[in-house]
mmCIF file of C-alpha atoms in Angstrom:
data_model
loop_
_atom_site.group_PDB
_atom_site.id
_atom_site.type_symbol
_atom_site.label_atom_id
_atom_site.label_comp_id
_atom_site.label_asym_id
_atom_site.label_seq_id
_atom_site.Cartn_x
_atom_site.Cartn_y
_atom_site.Cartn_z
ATOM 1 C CA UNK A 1 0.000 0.000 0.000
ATOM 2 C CA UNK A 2 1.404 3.454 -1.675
ATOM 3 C CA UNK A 3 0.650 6.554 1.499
ATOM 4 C CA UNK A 4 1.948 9.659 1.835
ATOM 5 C CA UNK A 5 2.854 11.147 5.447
ATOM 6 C CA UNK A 6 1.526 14.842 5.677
ATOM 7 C CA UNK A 7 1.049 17.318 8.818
ATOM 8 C CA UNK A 8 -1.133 20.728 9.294
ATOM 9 C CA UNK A 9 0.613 22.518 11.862
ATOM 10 C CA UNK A 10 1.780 19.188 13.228
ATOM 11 C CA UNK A 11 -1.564 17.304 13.066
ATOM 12 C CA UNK A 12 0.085 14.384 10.885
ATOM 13 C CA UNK A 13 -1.494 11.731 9.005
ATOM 14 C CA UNK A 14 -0.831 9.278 6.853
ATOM 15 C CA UNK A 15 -3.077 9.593 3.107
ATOM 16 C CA UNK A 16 -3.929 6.990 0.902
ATOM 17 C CA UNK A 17 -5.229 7.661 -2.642
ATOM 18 C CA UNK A 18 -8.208 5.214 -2.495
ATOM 19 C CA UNK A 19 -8.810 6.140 -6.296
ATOM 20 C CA UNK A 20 -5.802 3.567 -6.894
ATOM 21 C CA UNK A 21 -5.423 1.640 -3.860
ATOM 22 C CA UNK A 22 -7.388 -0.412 -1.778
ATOM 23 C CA UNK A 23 -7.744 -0.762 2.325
ATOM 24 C CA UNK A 24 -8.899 -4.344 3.736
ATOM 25 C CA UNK A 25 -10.258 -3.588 6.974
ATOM 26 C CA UNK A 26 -8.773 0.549 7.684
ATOM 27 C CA UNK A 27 -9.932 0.601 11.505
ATOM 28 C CA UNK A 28 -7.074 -2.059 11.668
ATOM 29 C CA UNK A 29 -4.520 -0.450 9.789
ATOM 30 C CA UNK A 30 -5.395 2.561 11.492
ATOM 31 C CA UNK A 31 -4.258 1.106 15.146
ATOM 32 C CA UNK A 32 -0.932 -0.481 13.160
ATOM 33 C CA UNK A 33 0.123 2.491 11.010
ATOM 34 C CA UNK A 34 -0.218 4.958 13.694
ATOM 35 C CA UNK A 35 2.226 3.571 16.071
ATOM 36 C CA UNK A 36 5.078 5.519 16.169
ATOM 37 C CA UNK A 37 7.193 2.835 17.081
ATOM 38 C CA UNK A 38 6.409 -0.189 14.833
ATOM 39 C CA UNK A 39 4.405 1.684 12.333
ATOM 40 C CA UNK A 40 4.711 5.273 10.207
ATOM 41 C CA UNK A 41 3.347 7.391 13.170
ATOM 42 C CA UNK A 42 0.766 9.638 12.944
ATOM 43 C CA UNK A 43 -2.349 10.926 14.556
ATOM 44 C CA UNK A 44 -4.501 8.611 12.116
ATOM 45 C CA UNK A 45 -5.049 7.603 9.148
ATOM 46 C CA UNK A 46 -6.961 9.274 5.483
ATOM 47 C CA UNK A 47 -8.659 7.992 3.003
ATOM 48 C CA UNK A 48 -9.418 9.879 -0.306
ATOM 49 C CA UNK A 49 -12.048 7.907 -2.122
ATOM 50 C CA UNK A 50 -14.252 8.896 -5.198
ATOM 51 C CA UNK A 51 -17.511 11.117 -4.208
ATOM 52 C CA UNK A 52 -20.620 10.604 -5.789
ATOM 53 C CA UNK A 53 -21.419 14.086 -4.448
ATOM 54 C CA UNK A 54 -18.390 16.330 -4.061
ATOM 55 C CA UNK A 55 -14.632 16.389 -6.033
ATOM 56 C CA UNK A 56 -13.560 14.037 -3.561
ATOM 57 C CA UNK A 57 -14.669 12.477 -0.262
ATOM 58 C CA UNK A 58 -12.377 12.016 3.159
ATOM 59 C CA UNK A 59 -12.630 8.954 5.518
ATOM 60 C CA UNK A 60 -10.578 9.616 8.404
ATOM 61 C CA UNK A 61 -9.980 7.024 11.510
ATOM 62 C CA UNK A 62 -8.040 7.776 14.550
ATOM 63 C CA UNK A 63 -4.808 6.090 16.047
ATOM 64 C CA UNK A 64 -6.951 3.857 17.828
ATOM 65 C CA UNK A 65 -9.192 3.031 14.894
ATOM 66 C CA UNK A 66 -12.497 5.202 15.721
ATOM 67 C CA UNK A 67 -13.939 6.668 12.827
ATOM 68 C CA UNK A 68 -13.675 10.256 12.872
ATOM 69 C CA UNK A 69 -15.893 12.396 11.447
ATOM 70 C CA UNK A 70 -14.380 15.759 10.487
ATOM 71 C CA UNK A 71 -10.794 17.046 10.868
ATOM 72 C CA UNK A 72 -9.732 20.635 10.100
ATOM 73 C CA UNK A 73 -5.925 19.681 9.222
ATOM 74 C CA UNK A 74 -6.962 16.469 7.393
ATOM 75 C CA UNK A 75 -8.888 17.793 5.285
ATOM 76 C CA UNK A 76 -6.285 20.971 4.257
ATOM 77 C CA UNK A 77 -3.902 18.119 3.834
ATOM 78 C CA UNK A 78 -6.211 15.989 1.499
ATOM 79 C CA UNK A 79 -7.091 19.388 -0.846
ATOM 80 C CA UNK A 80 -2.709 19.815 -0.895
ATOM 81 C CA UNK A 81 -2.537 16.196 -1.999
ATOM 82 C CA UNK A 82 -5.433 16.279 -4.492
ATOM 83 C CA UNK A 83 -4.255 19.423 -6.134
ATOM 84 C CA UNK A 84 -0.179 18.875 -6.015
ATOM 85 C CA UNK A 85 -0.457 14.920 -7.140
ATOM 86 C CA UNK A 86 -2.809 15.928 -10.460
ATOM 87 C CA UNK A 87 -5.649 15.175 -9.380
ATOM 88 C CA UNK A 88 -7.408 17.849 -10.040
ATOM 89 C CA UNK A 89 -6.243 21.244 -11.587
ATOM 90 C CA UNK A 90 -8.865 23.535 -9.330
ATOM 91 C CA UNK A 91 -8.513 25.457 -6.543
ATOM 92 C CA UNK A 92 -11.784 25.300 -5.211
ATOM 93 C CA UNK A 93 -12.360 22.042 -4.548
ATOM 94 C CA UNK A 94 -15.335 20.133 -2.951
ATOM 95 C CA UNK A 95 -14.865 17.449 -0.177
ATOM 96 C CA UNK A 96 -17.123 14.909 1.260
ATOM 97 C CA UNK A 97 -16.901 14.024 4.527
ATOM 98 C CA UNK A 98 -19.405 12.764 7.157
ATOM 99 C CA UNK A 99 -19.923 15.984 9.039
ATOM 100 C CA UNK A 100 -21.034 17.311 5.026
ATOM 101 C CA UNK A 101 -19.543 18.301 2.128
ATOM 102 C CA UNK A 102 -16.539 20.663 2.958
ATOM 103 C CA UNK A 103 -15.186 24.091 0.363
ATOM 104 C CA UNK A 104 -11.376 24.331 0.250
ATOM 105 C CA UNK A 105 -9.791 27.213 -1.290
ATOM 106 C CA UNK A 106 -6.553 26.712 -2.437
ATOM 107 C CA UNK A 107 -3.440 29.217 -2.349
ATOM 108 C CA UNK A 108 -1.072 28.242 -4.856
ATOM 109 C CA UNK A 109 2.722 28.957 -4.428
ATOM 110 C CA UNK A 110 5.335 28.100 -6.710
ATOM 111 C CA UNK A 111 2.657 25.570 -8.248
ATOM 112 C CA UNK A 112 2.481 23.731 -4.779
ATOM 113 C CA UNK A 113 -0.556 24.273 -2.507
ATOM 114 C CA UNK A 114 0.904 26.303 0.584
ATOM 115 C CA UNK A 115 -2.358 27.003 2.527
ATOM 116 C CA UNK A 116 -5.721 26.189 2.480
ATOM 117 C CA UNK A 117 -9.273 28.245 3.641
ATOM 118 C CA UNK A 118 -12.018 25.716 4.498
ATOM 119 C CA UNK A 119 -15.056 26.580 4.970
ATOM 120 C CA UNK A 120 -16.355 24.551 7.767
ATOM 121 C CA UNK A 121 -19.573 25.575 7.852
ATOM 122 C CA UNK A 122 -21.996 26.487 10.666
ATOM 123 C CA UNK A 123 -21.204 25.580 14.602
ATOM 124 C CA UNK A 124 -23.325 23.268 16.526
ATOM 125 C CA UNK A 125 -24.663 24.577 19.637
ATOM 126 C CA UNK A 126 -27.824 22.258 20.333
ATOM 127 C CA UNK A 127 -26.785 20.040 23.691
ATOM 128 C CA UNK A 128 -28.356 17.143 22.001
ATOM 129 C CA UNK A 129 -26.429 17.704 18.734
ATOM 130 C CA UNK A 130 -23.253 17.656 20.093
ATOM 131 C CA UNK A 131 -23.793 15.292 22.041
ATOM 132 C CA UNK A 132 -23.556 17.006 25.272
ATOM 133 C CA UNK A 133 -25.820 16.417 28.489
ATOM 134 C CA UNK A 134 -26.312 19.726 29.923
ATOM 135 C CA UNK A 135 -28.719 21.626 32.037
ATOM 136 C CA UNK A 136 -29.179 24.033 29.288
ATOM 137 C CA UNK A 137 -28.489 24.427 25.656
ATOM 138 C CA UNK A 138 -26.601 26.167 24.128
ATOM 139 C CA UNK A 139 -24.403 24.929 26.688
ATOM 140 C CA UNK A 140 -21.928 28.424 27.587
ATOM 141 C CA UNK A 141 -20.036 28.586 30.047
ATOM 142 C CA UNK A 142 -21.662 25.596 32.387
ATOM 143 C CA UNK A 143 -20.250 24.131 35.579
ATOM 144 C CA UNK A 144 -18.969 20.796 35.383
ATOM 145 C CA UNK A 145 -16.986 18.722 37.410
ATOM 146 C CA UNK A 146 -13.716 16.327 36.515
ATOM 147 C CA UNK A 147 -11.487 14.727 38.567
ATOM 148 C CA UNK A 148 -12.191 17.047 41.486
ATOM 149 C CA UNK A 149 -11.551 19.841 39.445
ATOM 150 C CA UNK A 150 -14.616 22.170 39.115
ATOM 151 C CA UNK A 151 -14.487 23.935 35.872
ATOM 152 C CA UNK A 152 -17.059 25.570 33.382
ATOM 153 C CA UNK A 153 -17.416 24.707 29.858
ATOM 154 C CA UNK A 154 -18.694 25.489 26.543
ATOM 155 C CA UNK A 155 -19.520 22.858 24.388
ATOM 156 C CA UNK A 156 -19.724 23.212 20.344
ATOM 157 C CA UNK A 157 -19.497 20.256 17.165
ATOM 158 C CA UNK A 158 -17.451 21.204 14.430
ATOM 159 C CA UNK A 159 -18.768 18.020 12.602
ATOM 160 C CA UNK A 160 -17.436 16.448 16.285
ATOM 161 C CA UNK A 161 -17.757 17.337 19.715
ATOM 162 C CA UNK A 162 -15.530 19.879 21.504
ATOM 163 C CA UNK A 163 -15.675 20.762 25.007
ATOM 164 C CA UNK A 164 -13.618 23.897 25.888
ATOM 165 C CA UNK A 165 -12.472 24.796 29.045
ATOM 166 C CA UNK A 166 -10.626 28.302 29.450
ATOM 167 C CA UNK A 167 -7.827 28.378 31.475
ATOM 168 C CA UNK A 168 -5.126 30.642 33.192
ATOM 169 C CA UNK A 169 -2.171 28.626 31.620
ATOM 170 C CA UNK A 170 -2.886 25.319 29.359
ATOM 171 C CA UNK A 171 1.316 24.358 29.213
ATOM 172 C CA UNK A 172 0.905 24.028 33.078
ATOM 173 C CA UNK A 173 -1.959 21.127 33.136
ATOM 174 C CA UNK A 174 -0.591 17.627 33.384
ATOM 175 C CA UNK A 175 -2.775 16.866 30.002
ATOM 176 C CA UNK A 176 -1.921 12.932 30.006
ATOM 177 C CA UNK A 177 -3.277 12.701 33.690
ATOM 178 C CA UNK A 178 -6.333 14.945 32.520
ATOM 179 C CA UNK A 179 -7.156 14.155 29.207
ATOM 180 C CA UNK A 180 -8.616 10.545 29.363
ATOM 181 C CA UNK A 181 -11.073 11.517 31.998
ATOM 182 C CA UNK A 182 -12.452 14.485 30.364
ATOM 183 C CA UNK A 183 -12.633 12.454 27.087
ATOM 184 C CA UNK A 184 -14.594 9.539 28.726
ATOM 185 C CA UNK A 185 -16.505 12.256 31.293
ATOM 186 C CA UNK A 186 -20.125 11.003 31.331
ATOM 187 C CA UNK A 187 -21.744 14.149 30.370
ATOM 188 C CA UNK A 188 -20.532 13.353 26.932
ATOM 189 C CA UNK A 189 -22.244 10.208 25.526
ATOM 190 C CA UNK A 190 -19.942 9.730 22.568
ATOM 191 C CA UNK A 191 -16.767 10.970 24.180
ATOM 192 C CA UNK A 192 -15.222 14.327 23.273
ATOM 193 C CA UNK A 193 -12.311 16.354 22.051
ATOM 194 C CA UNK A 194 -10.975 18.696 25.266
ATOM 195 C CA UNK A 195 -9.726 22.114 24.346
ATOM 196 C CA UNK A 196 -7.271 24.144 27.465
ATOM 197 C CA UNK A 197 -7.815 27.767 26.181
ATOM 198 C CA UNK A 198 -5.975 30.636 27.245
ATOM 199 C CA UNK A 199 -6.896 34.342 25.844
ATOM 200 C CA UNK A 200 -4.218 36.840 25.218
ATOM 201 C CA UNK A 201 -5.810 39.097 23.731
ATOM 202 C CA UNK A 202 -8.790 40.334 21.611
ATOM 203 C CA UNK A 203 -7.689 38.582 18.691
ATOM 204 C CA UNK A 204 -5.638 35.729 19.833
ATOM 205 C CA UNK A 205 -5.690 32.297 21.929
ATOM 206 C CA UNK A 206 -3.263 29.777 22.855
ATOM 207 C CA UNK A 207 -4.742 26.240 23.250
ATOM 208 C CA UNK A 208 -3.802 22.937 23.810
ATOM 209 C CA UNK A 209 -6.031 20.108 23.071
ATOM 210 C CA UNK A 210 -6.342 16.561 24.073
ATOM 211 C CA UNK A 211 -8.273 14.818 20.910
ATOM 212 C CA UNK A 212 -10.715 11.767 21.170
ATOM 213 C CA UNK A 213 -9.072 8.392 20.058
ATOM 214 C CA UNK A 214 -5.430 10.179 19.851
ATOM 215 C CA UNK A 215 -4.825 11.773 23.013
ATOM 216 C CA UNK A 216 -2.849 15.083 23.184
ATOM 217 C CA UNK A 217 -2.277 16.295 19.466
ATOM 218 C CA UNK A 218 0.563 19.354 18.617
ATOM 219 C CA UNK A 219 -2.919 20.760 16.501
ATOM 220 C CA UNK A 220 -6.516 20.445 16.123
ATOM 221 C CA UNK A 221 -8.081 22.492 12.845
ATOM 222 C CA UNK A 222 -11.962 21.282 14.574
ATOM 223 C CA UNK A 223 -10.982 22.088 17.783
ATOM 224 C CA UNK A 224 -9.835 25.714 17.147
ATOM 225 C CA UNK A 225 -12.497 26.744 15.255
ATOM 226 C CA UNK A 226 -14.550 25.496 17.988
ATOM 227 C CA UNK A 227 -12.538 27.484 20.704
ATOM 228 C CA UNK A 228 -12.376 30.701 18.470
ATOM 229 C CA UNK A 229 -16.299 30.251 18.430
ATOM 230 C CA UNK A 230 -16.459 29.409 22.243
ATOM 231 C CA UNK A 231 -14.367 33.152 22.605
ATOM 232 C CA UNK A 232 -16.660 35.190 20.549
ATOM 233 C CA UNK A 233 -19.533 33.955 22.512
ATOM 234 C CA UNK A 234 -18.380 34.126 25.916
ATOM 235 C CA UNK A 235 -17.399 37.817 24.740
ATOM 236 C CA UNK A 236 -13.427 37.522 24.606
ATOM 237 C CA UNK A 237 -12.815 37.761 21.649
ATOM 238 C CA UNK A 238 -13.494 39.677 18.020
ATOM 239 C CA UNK A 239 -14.497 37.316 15.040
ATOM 240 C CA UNK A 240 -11.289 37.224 13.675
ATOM 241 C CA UNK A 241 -8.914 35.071 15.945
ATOM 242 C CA UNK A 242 -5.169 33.358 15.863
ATOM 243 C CA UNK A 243 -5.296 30.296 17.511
ATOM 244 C CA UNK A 244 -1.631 29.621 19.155
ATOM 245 C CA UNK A 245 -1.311 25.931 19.286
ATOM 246 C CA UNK A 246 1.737 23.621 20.176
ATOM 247 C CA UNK A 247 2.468 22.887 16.087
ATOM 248 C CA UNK A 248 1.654 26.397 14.543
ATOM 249 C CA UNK A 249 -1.189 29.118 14.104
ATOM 250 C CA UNK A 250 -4.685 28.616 12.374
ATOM 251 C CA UNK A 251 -6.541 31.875 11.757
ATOM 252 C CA UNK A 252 -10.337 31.676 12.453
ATOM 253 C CA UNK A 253 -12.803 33.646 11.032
ATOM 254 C CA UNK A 254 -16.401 33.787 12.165
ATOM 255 C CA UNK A 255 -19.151 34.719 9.454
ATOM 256 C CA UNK A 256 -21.822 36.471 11.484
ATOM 257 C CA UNK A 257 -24.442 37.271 8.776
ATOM 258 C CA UNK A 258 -23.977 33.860 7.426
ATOM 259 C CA UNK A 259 -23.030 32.093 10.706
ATOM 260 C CA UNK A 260 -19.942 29.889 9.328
ATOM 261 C CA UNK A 261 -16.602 29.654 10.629
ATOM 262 C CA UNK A 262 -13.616 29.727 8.079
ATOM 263 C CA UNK A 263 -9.908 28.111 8.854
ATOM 264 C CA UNK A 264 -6.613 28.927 7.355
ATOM 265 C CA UNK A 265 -3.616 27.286 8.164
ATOM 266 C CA UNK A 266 -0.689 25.313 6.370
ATOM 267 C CA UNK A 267 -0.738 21.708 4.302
ATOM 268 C CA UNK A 268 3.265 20.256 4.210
ATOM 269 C CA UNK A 269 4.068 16.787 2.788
ATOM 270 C CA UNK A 270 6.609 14.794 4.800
ATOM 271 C CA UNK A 271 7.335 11.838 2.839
ATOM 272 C CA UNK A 272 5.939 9.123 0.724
ATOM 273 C CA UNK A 273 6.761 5.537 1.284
ATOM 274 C CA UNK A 274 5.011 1.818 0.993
ATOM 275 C CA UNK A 275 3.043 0.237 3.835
ATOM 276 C CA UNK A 276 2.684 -3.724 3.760
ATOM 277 C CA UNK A 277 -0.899 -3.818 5.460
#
């Protein structure tokens, strides 16, 4: 099996062209692929398949072989692939993923995709949506308890559920003590991603994030356009925000009129190679 390694501000992968190849069993090859000991290593593992719908469609699992249903780096990553391996010569190109069919703008540089915009549509406040139990919905800025720690939270999908906690300093938690039990906390009935948030300023926040299925990731594309969101509504920010996170910056922007959230960050390649699955 043909892949090729890429990252978004650290959030690696490993992409197969599923136009060519073909994946017995990916939830598997997820698990063995991911390890970064006796595997490639990587936060998960990408499909790009045919779309009957879009230009392209993205199946993504996790390192422990969940099924994930949106990722903001991912999917930059897939548009760099698409456009810089031939695949298709536009740069606007349509995505289909389970959380809905995704818009990528692509800036070209030196005939290599450098960035991507994605529009990833409208947040998802609804308790029930997310899935969240709450006392109220939307669920801003609600006590919750973990691990003795009493906290608030505000909860938002991005295609997948965040729950974001703001903090004074998120380099100071101890994340890998932490992050399992807010992941597995049982006001979240299908687990959740965890966002640490600190604000700077007006226009900028520094987050770490522990992610469901892969533990503490160096970036989250999902998770900080769910934080930026979770600032503009608990007033901290404007609707333009960097996100500061351990493997680069993502800049946010919130469409009020239309009520859509737009990422732009960086797609790299790393390296190609051949997997025996």
């Amino acid at each position: 099996m043909k892949f090729t390694k890429m990252q978004g501000c650290g959030n690696d992968y490993v992409y197969v062209n599923c136009l060519k190849e073909t994946v017995e069993n990916p939830a598997e090859v997820a698990v063995r692929i991911s390890d970064r000991h006796f595997g490639v290593g990587s936060d998960g593992l990408i499909l790009i398949c045919p779309s009957e719908t879009a230009d392209f469609k993205m199946v993504m699992y996790n390192a422990d072989g969940s099924q994930a249903q949106m990722c903001g780096n991912g999917i930059r990553c897939v548009g760099k692939y698409v456009y810089d391996y031939g695949l298709t010569d536009k740069t606007v190109v349509l995505v289909e993923t389970p959380a809905g069919v995704k818009e990528l703008t692509l800036h070209i540089e030196e005939g290599k995709v450098a960035e991507v915009t994605v529009c990833m549509g409208s947040p998802v406040t609804e308790a029930e949506k997310i899935p969240v139990i709450a006392e109220k919905s939307p669920v801003i800025a609600e006590p919750v308890e973990v691990e003795g720690r009493k906290e608030v939270m505000t909860c938002v999908s991005m295609g997948n559920p965040h729950a974001i906690f703001f903090v004074e300093d998120p380099m100071l938690l101890p994340l890998e003590q932490l992050g399992p039990a807010y992941e597995t906390h049982e006001r979240f009935p299908e687990r959740t991603n965890t966002e640490f948030v600190r604000v700077i300023d007006r226009n900028t926040l520094l987050m770490r994030v522990w992610e469901r299925g892969s533990g503490e990731t160096l970036a989250c594309g999902t998770g900080a356009c769910a934080c930026a969101y979770a600032a503009i509504v608990n007033g901290y920010t404007e609707d333009t925000v960097t996100v500061k996170l351990l493997g680069g910056d993502l800049k946010i922007q919130y469409d009020r009129d239309k009520n859509v959230i737009y990422m732009t960050g960086p797609a790299v390649t790393v390296f190609e190679g051949e997997y025996e699955a």
